[in-house]
């Protein structure tokens, strides 16, 4: 899985995605670290204290996990911001791929990759379900600013590849144009696109 992050495939041509090695995947393979990493991706720079408030953990715990993530360059300290007592952290810009073929060749790499992708997708699904529940209280906001769509098609591999490439180009365009936008009315938003081949029906082997 790769993201602008937020994937299961290798970095795409023309993109400077970082493919996480087994060491980085193992460092990330912890529910709270996934949450911290995703918060930094979605909401921007944070301190251990603000992350503690957002996650419900202690600042000592978030500080410990921030340092663990920083050891593998998954996050970095923000230059010229904060103090010795209040350090700010950010996730470097650019795509990240969680699906490293080399890592998947080893038991440790496969286990870490599964934890990372499962926790990451669980968090995004929880956000989606919270959005749906909250939107029931504000129908106008739900209809005007979002899209939740599912469609079923029958396509060849080449057709799927063309479709996902076009969709990714559109997402990349929006990210490049709006990623650092600030100002009145600007809110963090997430773009999620799922395209995959359906499994065969019947009992799992």
XYZ file of N, CA and C in Angstrom:
615
model
N 0.853 -1.184 0.000
C 0.000 0.000 0.000
C 0.887 1.232 0.000
N 0.584 2.158 -0.841
C 1.376 3.367 -0.857
C 0.479 4.571 -0.709
N 1.042 5.608 -0.172
C 0.267 6.798 0.105
C 1.025 8.015 -0.321
N 0.313 9.110 -0.326
C 0.926 10.418 -0.408
C 1.203 10.863 0.993
N 0.425 10.194 1.524
C 1.261 9.141 1.582
C 1.079 8.449 0.396
N -0.933 7.757 1.367
C -1.296 7.035 2.359
C -1.082 6.006 1.564
N 0.704 1.808 0.545
C 0.060 1.031 -0.358
C 0.551 -0.360 -0.492
N -0.048 -1.048 -1.313
C 0.278 -2.446 -1.497
C 1.190 -2.688 -2.680
N 1.479 -1.683 -3.430
C 2.337 -1.872 -4.594
C 3.623 -1.074 -4.444
N 4.560 -1.368 -5.356
C 5.827 -0.653 -5.331
C 5.598 0.796 -5.757
N 6.562 1.683 -5.444
C 6.428 3.076 -5.873
C 6.159 3.175 -7.367
N 5.336 4.113 -7.759
C 4.956 4.275 -9.161
C 6.012 5.068 -9.918
N 6.159 4.773 -11.212
C 7.114 5.515 -12.044
C 6.808 7.010 -12.017
N 7.867 7.794 -11.940
C 7.676 9.233 -11.938
C 7.417 9.822 -10.576
N 7.298 8.978 -9.550
C 7.067 9.460 -8.195
C 8.249 9.084 -7.320
N 8.599 9.954 -6.428
C 9.736 9.728 -5.553
C 9.267 9.104 -4.234
N 8.513 8.001 -4.342
C 8.005 7.330 -3.146
C 9.149 6.643 -2.398
N 9.033 6.619 -1.082
C 9.993 5.889 -0.266
C 9.425 4.511 0.045
N 10.169 3.461 -0.277
C 9.751 2.110 0.065
C 10.373 1.750 1.415
N 9.548 1.480 2.389
C 10.042 1.198 3.728
C 10.701 -0.178 3.780
N 11.905 -0.228 4.356
C 12.586 -1.508 4.514
C 12.050 -2.213 5.762
N 12.555 -3.426 6.011
C 12.042 -4.219 7.124
C 12.237 -3.504 8.457
N 13.382 -2.833 8.629
C 13.637 -2.131 9.885
C 12.621 -1.032 10.139
N 12.327 -0.235 9.112
C 11.351 0.843 9.260
C 9.952 0.282 9.481
N 9.611 -0.798 8.778
C 8.298 -1.422 8.959
C 8.133 -1.948 10.379
N 9.180 -2.562 10.908
C 9.096 -3.085 12.278
C 8.995 -1.957 13.288
N 9.669 -0.847 13.008
C 9.570 0.302 13.912
C 8.171 0.899 13.887
N 7.518 0.829 12.748
C 6.180 1.409 12.596
C 5.077 0.465 13.071
N 5.395 -0.824 13.172
C 4.384 -1.853 13.445
C 3.924 -1.845 14.903
N 3.253 -0.785 15.292
C 2.702 -0.639 16.643
C 1.475 0.261 16.507
N 0.348 -0.110 17.096
C -0.885 0.676 16.905
C -0.741 2.162 17.199
N -0.063 2.512 18.287
C 0.071 3.929 18.623
C 1.019 4.640 17.653
N 2.041 3.951 17.191
C 2.957 4.583 16.237
C 2.260 4.820 14.903
N 1.435 3.872 14.485
C 0.643 4.080 13.271
C -0.257 5.293 13.449
N -0.898 5.407 14.597
C -1.795 6.534 14.854
C -1.028 7.854 14.835
N 0.113 7.899 15.489
C 0.932 9.110 15.525
C 1.382 9.478 14.101
N 1.871 8.490 13.375
C 2.359 8.709 12.009
C 1.242 9.257 11.120
N 0.058 8.702 11.271
C -1.069 9.131 10.440
C -1.565 10.512 10.841
N -1.541 10.821 12.129
C -1.925 12.164 12.570
C -0.981 13.200 11.981
N 0.307 12.924 12.014
C 1.281 13.850 11.436
C 1.064 13.996 9.922
N 0.641 12.907 9.271
C 0.365 12.960 7.839
C -0.865 13.804 7.545
N -1.897 13.651 8.366
C -3.178 14.278 8.081
C -3.296 15.700 8.636
N -2.757 15.924 9.823
C -2.980 17.198 10.515
C -1.743 18.080 10.613
N -0.605 17.575 10.167
C 0.595 18.391 10.193
C 1.377 18.271 11.488
N 2.406 19.114 11.662
C 3.319 19.016 12.810
C 2.598 19.045 14.154
N 3.129 18.254 15.093
C 2.570 18.157 16.436
C 3.699 18.000 17.442
N 3.376 18.240 18.698
C 4.301 17.972 19.799
C 3.846 16.718 20.526
N 4.686 16.231 21.425
C 4.294 15.072 22.230
C 3.043 15.385 23.038
N 2.915 16.620 23.494
C 1.754 17.018 24.297
C 0.479 17.055 23.464
N 0.547 17.649 22.261
C -0.665 17.708 21.438
C -1.055 16.309 20.974
N -0.066 15.464 20.700
C -0.368 14.088 20.315
C -0.982 13.312 21.474
N -0.535 13.598 22.686
C -1.119 12.952 23.856
C -2.598 13.299 23.976
N -2.926 14.554 23.738
C -4.326 14.980 23.788
C -5.148 14.302 22.702
N -4.585 14.179 21.512
C -5.312 13.618 20.381
C -5.468 12.103 20.477
N -4.527 11.425 21.132
C -4.565 9.963 21.209
C -5.077 9.443 22.544
N -5.120 10.308 23.575
C -5.535 9.865 24.896
C -4.427 9.172 25.673
N -3.209 9.256 25.178
C -2.055 8.670 25.857
C -1.324 9.741 26.660
N -0.328 9.331 27.425
C 0.484 10.293 28.167
C 1.515 10.908 27.236
N 1.988 12.103 27.573
C 3.011 12.744 26.745
C 4.321 11.969 26.800
N 4.567 11.277 27.925
C 5.765 10.444 28.019
C 5.724 9.299 27.013
N 4.541 8.717 26.864
C 4.379 7.621 25.910
C 4.527 8.112 24.477
N 3.867 9.222 24.130
C 3.974 9.728 22.762
C 5.396 10.174 22.456
N 6.083 10.743 23.440
C 7.464 11.166 23.238
C 8.360 9.960 22.938
N 8.156 8.878 23.659
C 8.934 7.653 23.445
C 8.730 7.128 22.025
N 7.490 7.076 21.589
C 7.202 6.543 20.265
C 7.648 7.490 19.159
N 7.616 8.775 19.413
C 8.145 9.730 18.436
C 9.634 9.492 18.200
N 10.358 9.285 19.258
C 11.805 9.036 19.118
C 12.064 7.741 18.347
N 11.240 6.724 18.597
C 11.410 5.448 17.885
C 11.162 5.624 16.388
N 10.171 6.411 16.042
C 9.884 6.675 14.623
C 10.994 7.498 13.983
N 11.530 8.449 14.744
C 12.579 9.324 14.220
C 13.867 8.552 13.934
N 14.137 7.488 14.684
C 15.347 6.699 14.478
C 15.398 6.100 13.076
N 14.249 5.883 12.477
C 14.204 5.306 11.134
C 13.779 6.338 10.091
N 13.912 7.607 10.454
C 13.611 8.717 9.540
C 12.172 8.686 9.031
N 11.282 8.092 9.813
C 9.875 8.103 9.453
C 9.263 9.473 9.746
N 9.806 10.142 10.735
C 9.420 11.506 11.074
C 10.691 12.284 11.369
N 10.561 13.598 11.506
C 11.729 14.416 11.816
C 11.303 15.611 12.641
N 12.263 16.180 13.355
C 11.985 17.377 14.147
C 11.858 18.575 13.209
N 10.911 19.452 13.510
C 10.683 20.639 12.691
C 11.760 21.674 12.999
N 12.440 22.137 11.977
C 13.488 23.142 12.159
C 12.893 24.467 12.617
N 13.624 25.138 13.495
C 13.284 26.503 13.915
C 11.894 26.606 14.522
N 11.470 25.564 15.208
C 10.171 25.629 15.880
C 10.252 24.865 17.188
N 9.680 25.436 18.226
C 9.689 24.775 19.518
C 10.875 25.168 20.362
N 11.068 24.413 21.429
C 12.151 24.677 22.375
C 12.679 23.353 22.892
N 13.618 23.440 23.818
C 14.190 22.221 24.384
C 13.130 21.399 25.110
N 12.108 22.079 25.627
C 11.048 21.385 26.361
C 9.857 21.024 25.472
N 9.697 21.698 24.364
C 8.537 21.489 23.497
C 9.003 21.316 22.060
N 9.272 20.084 21.672
C 9.776 19.797 20.341
C 8.605 19.485 19.404
N 8.696 20.020 18.186
C 7.675 19.780 17.172
C 8.175 18.739 16.180
N 7.270 17.869 15.743
C 7.620 16.780 14.845
C 6.721 16.797 13.616
N 7.276 16.342 12.485
C 6.511 16.292 11.246
C 6.874 15.040 10.469
N 5.998 14.653 9.542
C 6.309 13.572 8.622
C 6.815 14.191 7.330
N 7.968 13.759 6.838
C 8.483 14.310 5.584
C 7.469 14.152 4.455
N 7.458 15.111 3.556
C 6.538 15.043 2.432
C 6.963 13.947 1.463
N 5.998 13.490 0.681
C 6.292 12.486 -0.336
C 5.576 11.184 -0.073
N 5.516 10.368 -1.117
C 4.832 9.090 -1.010
C 5.628 8.076 -0.220
N 4.910 7.156 0.406
C 5.528 6.070 1.160
C 4.851 4.767 0.755
N 5.639 3.744 0.469
C 5.112 2.434 0.135
C 5.356 1.475 1.286
N 4.274 0.851 1.773
C 4.392 -0.138 2.845
C 4.662 -1.539 2.284
N 4.446 -1.718 0.981
C 4.560 -3.048 0.390
C 5.912 -3.296 -0.238
N 6.897 -3.620 0.568
C 8.251 -3.869 0.079
C 8.399 -5.353 -0.279
N 8.588 -5.701 -1.570
C 8.709 -7.113 -1.958
C 9.823 -7.844 -1.219
N 10.934 -7.175 -0.948
C 12.034 -7.816 -0.223
C 11.641 -8.123 1.209
N 10.938 -7.188 1.850
C 10.498 -7.407 3.227
C 9.523 -8.573 3.307
N 8.687 -8.726 2.292
C 7.677 -9.778 2.300
C 8.276 -11.172 2.121
N 9.578 -11.264 1.816
C 10.234 -12.559 1.662
C 10.620 -13.179 2.996
N 10.583 -12.387 4.083
C 10.990 -12.896 5.388
C 9.801 -12.912 6.338
N 9.769 -13.842 7.302
C 8.668 -13.877 8.265
C 8.528 -12.573 9.049
N 9.657 -12.005 9.464
C 9.613 -10.757 10.229
C 9.066 -9.624 9.378
N 9.483 -9.568 8.109
C 9.009 -8.525 7.213
C 7.532 -8.666 6.913
N 7.089 -9.914 6.685
C 5.666 -10.141 6.416
C 4.815 -9.775 7.622
N 5.280 -10.151 8.813
C 4.512 -9.851 10.029
C 4.411 -8.351 10.252
N 5.525 -7.638 10.083
C 5.515 -6.186 10.274
C 4.633 -5.511 9.235
N 4.732 -5.963 7.980
C 3.918 -5.374 6.915
C 2.438 -5.568 7.184
N 2.075 -6.743 7.671
C 0.660 -7.015 7.943
C 0.138 -6.146 9.068
N 0.933 -5.991 10.128
C 0.511 -5.135 11.241
C 0.323 -3.695 10.770
N 1.308 -3.197 10.007
C 1.242 -1.811 9.538
C 0.007 -1.582 8.677
N -0.202 -2.439 7.686
C -1.325 -2.230 6.772
C -2.666 -2.438 7.465
N -2.743 -3.426 8.372
C -4.000 -3.671 9.079
C -4.359 -2.506 9.992
N -3.401 -2.039 10.783
C -3.672 -0.935 11.697
C -3.972 0.354 10.934
N -3.243 0.576 9.866
C -3.450 1.789 9.071
C -4.843 1.808 8.456
N -5.237 0.695 7.831
C -6.547 0.636 7.196
C -7.672 0.646 8.232
N -7.441 0.020 9.392
C -8.448 0.076 10.459
C -8.687 1.509 10.900
N -7.615 2.266 11.032
C -7.764 3.667 11.450
C -8.533 4.462 10.401
N -8.191 4.287 9.129
C -8.898 5.012 8.078
C -10.368 4.591 7.998
N -10.644 3.317 8.224
C -12.040 2.870 8.202
C -12.821 3.484 9.370
N -12.197 3.545 10.530
C -12.854 4.166 11.678
C -13.160 5.636 11.407
N -12.226 6.321 10.743
C -12.468 7.719 10.389
C -13.642 7.838 9.422
N -13.707 6.933 8.454
C -14.810 6.951 7.495
C -16.144 6.741 8.202
N -16.212 5.765 9.097
C -17.466 5.484 9.786
C -17.857 6.633 10.714
N -16.876 7.277 11.330
C -17.185 8.444 12.166
C -17.717 9.583 11.299
N -17.122 9.766 10.125
C -17.587 10.806 9.217
C -19.034 10.551 8.804
N -19.342 9.304 8.470
C -20.704 8.969 8.066
C -21.680 9.250 9.203
N -21.322 8.836 10.424
C -22.204 9.062 11.569
C -22.398 10.551 11.833
N -21.294 11.310 11.802
C -21.387 12.758 12.048
C -22.175 13.459 10.949
N -22.014 12.962 9.712
C -22.671 13.617 8.588
C -24.180 13.460 8.619
N -24.665 12.439 9.326
C -26.103 12.280 9.449
C -26.734 13.463 10.177
N -25.890 14.191 10.938
C -26.373 15.366 11.665
C -26.251 16.633 10.834
N -25.582 16.542 9.668
C -25.386 17.717 8.816
C -25.453 17.284 7.364
N -26.661 17.090 6.870
C -26.865 16.521 5.545
C -26.239 17.381 4.451
N -26.351 18.709 4.562
C -25.798 19.585 3.526
C -24.303 19.379 3.372
N -23.591 19.297 4.506
C -22.146 19.116 4.474
C -21.798 17.778 3.829
N -22.581 16.751 4.149
C -22.333 15.415 3.615
C -22.494 15.406 2.100
N -23.539 16.060 1.590
C -23.813 16.006 0.165
C -22.873 16.901 -0.648
N -22.478 18.030 -0.094
C -21.729 19.014 -0.865
C -20.234 18.716 -0.953
N -19.655 18.106 0.077
C -18.200 18.071 0.176
C -17.578 16.682 0.125
N -18.352 15.652 -0.097
C -17.774 14.316 -0.017
C -18.324 13.412 -1.108
N -17.657 12.270 -1.264
C -18.125 11.246 -2.194
C -17.748 9.892 -1.634
N -18.729 9.056 -1.425
C -18.498 7.668 -1.042
C -19.186 6.836 -2.100
N -18.401 6.174 -2.928
C -18.958 5.508 -4.100
C -18.359 4.119 -4.263
N -19.190 3.163 -4.579
C -18.748 1.810 -4.880
C -19.362 1.376 -6.197
N -18.550 0.806 -7.070
C -19.036 0.317 -8.358
C -18.393 -1.036 -8.646
N -19.089 -1.866 -9.393
C -18.579 -3.180 -9.768
C -18.447 -3.268 -11.283
N -17.280 -3.682 -11.745
C -17.013 -3.774 -13.183
C -16.273 -5.075 -13.474
N -16.159 -5.403 -14.743
C -15.379 -6.562 -15.188
C -14.326 -6.039 -16.166
N -13.043 -6.120 -15.754
C -11.980 -5.494 -16.532
C -10.764 -6.407 -16.604
N -9.946 -6.187 -17.617
C -8.677 -6.907 -17.734
C -7.637 -6.211 -16.870
N -6.500 -6.869 -16.691
C -5.417 -6.263 -15.918
C -4.963 -4.953 -16.542
N -4.874 -4.932 -17.869
C -4.435 -3.716 -18.552
C -5.430 -2.580 -18.346
N -6.710 -2.891 -18.397
C -7.733 -1.870 -18.185
C -7.714 -1.350 -16.754
N -7.511 -2.245 -15.803
C -7.403 -1.827 -14.406
C -6.191 -0.932 -14.196
N -5.084 -1.301 -14.836
C -3.866 -0.508 -14.708
C -4.067 0.899 -15.261
N -4.760 0.998 -16.398
C -5.034 2.307 -16.978
C -5.938 3.135 -16.071
N -6.967 2.505 -15.524
C -7.898 3.206 -14.643
C -7.206 3.726 -13.391
N -6.435 2.855 -12.722
C -5.769 3.280 -11.493
C -4.736 4.362 -11.778
N -4.086 4.293 -12.945
C -3.129 5.339 -13.298
C -3.806 6.693 -13.464
N -4.968 6.705 -14.118
C -5.702 7.958 -14.300
C -6.184 8.505 -12.964
N -6.673 7.621 -12.110
C -7.144 8.068 -10.800
C -5.997 8.626 -9.969
N -4.840 7.936 -10.010
C -3.703 8.397 -9.230
C -3.188 9.739 -9.730
N -3.224 9.948 -11.040
C -2.793 11.231 -11.588
C -3.676 12.366 -11.085
N -4.965 12.124 -11.008
C -5.885 13.141 -10.508
C -5.629 13.441 -9.040
N -5.380 12.395 -8.259
C -5.072 12.586 -6.838
C -3.761 13.330 -6.669
N -2.740 12.936 -7.453
C -1.443 13.607 -7.372
C -1.573 15.092 -7.697
N -2.394 15.400 -8.688
C -2.605 16.799 -9.070
C -3.193 17.602 -7.913
N -4.182 17.016 -7.230
C -4.800 17.704 -6.101
C -3.819 17.866 -4.948
N -3.020 16.835 -4.694
C -2.033 16.901 -3.607
C -1.000 17.986 -3.889
N -0.473 18.004 -5.104
C 0.535 19.003 -5.464
C -0.026 20.427 -5.360
N -1.290 20.589 -5.699
C -1.896 21.915 -5.733
C -2.321 22.402 -4.351
N -2.807 21.499 -3.507
C -3.444 21.933 -2.261
C -2.775 21.451 -0.977
N -1.712 20.663 -1.068
C -1.138 20.041 0.127
C -0.774 21.061 1.201
N -0.190 22.180 0.831
C 0.274 23.160 1.813
C -0.638 24.381 1.905
N -1.845 24.263 1.390
C -2.761 25.404 1.395
C -3.177 25.784 2.818
N -3.232 27.064 3.084
C -3.694 27.579 4.369
C -4.687 28.701 4.095
N -5.402 29.106 5.136
C -6.319 30.228 4.985
C -7.701 29.898 5.499
N -8.568 30.855 5.415
C -9.920 30.714 5.925
C -10.671 29.607 5.176
N -11.336 28.768 5.937
C -12.133 27.702 5.344
C -11.368 26.453 4.963
N -10.049 26.470 5.089
C -9.247 25.304 4.726
C -9.266 24.290 5.865
N -9.600 23.049 5.558
C -9.638 21.984 6.550
C -8.882 20.770 6.028
N -8.302 19.957 6.927
C -7.656 18.734 6.465
C -8.695 17.798 5.848
N -8.353 17.176 4.770
C -9.233 16.205 4.116
C -8.402 15.011 3.682
N -9.039 13.872 3.529
C -8.339 12.680 3.064
C -8.993 12.191 1.779
N -8.184 11.699 0.867
C -8.659 11.156 -0.403
C -8.332 9.673 -0.406
N -9.345 8.858 -0.552
C -9.134 7.419 -0.515
C -9.736 6.792 -1.763
N -8.968 5.969 -2.463
C -9.457 5.286 -3.658
C -9.112 3.806 -3.557
N -10.080 2.950 -3.698
C -9.871 1.509 -3.617
C -10.248 0.862 -4.945
N -9.284 0.244 -5.592
C -9.540 -0.526 -6.806
C -8.804 -1.846 -6.659
N -9.526 -2.955 -6.663
C -8.846 -4.245 -6.527
C -9.693 -5.355 -7.134
N -9.018 -6.453 -7.473
C -9.687 -7.607 -8.054
C -10.411 -8.361 -6.948
N -11.667 -8.707 -7.184
C -12.438 -9.428 -6.181
C -11.953 -10.866 -6.047
N -11.950 -11.401 -4.819
C -11.550 -12.795 -4.638
C -12.623 -13.749 -5.186
N -12.230 -14.974 -5.459
C -13.201 -15.970 -5.873
C -14.161 -16.268 -4.720
N -15.430 -16.428 -5.050
C -16.400 -16.763 -4.004
C -16.195 -18.205 -3.548
N -16.570 -18.460 -2.307
C -16.456 -19.808 -1.763
C -15.561 -19.848 -0.551
N -15.411 -20.985 0.097
C -14.585 -21.099 1.312
C -13.149 -20.715 1.036
N -12.539 -20.064 2.012
C -11.119 -19.707 1.889
C -10.277 -20.942 2.167
N -9.242 -21.142 1.350
C -8.372 -22.299 1.534
C -7.306 -22.025 2.564
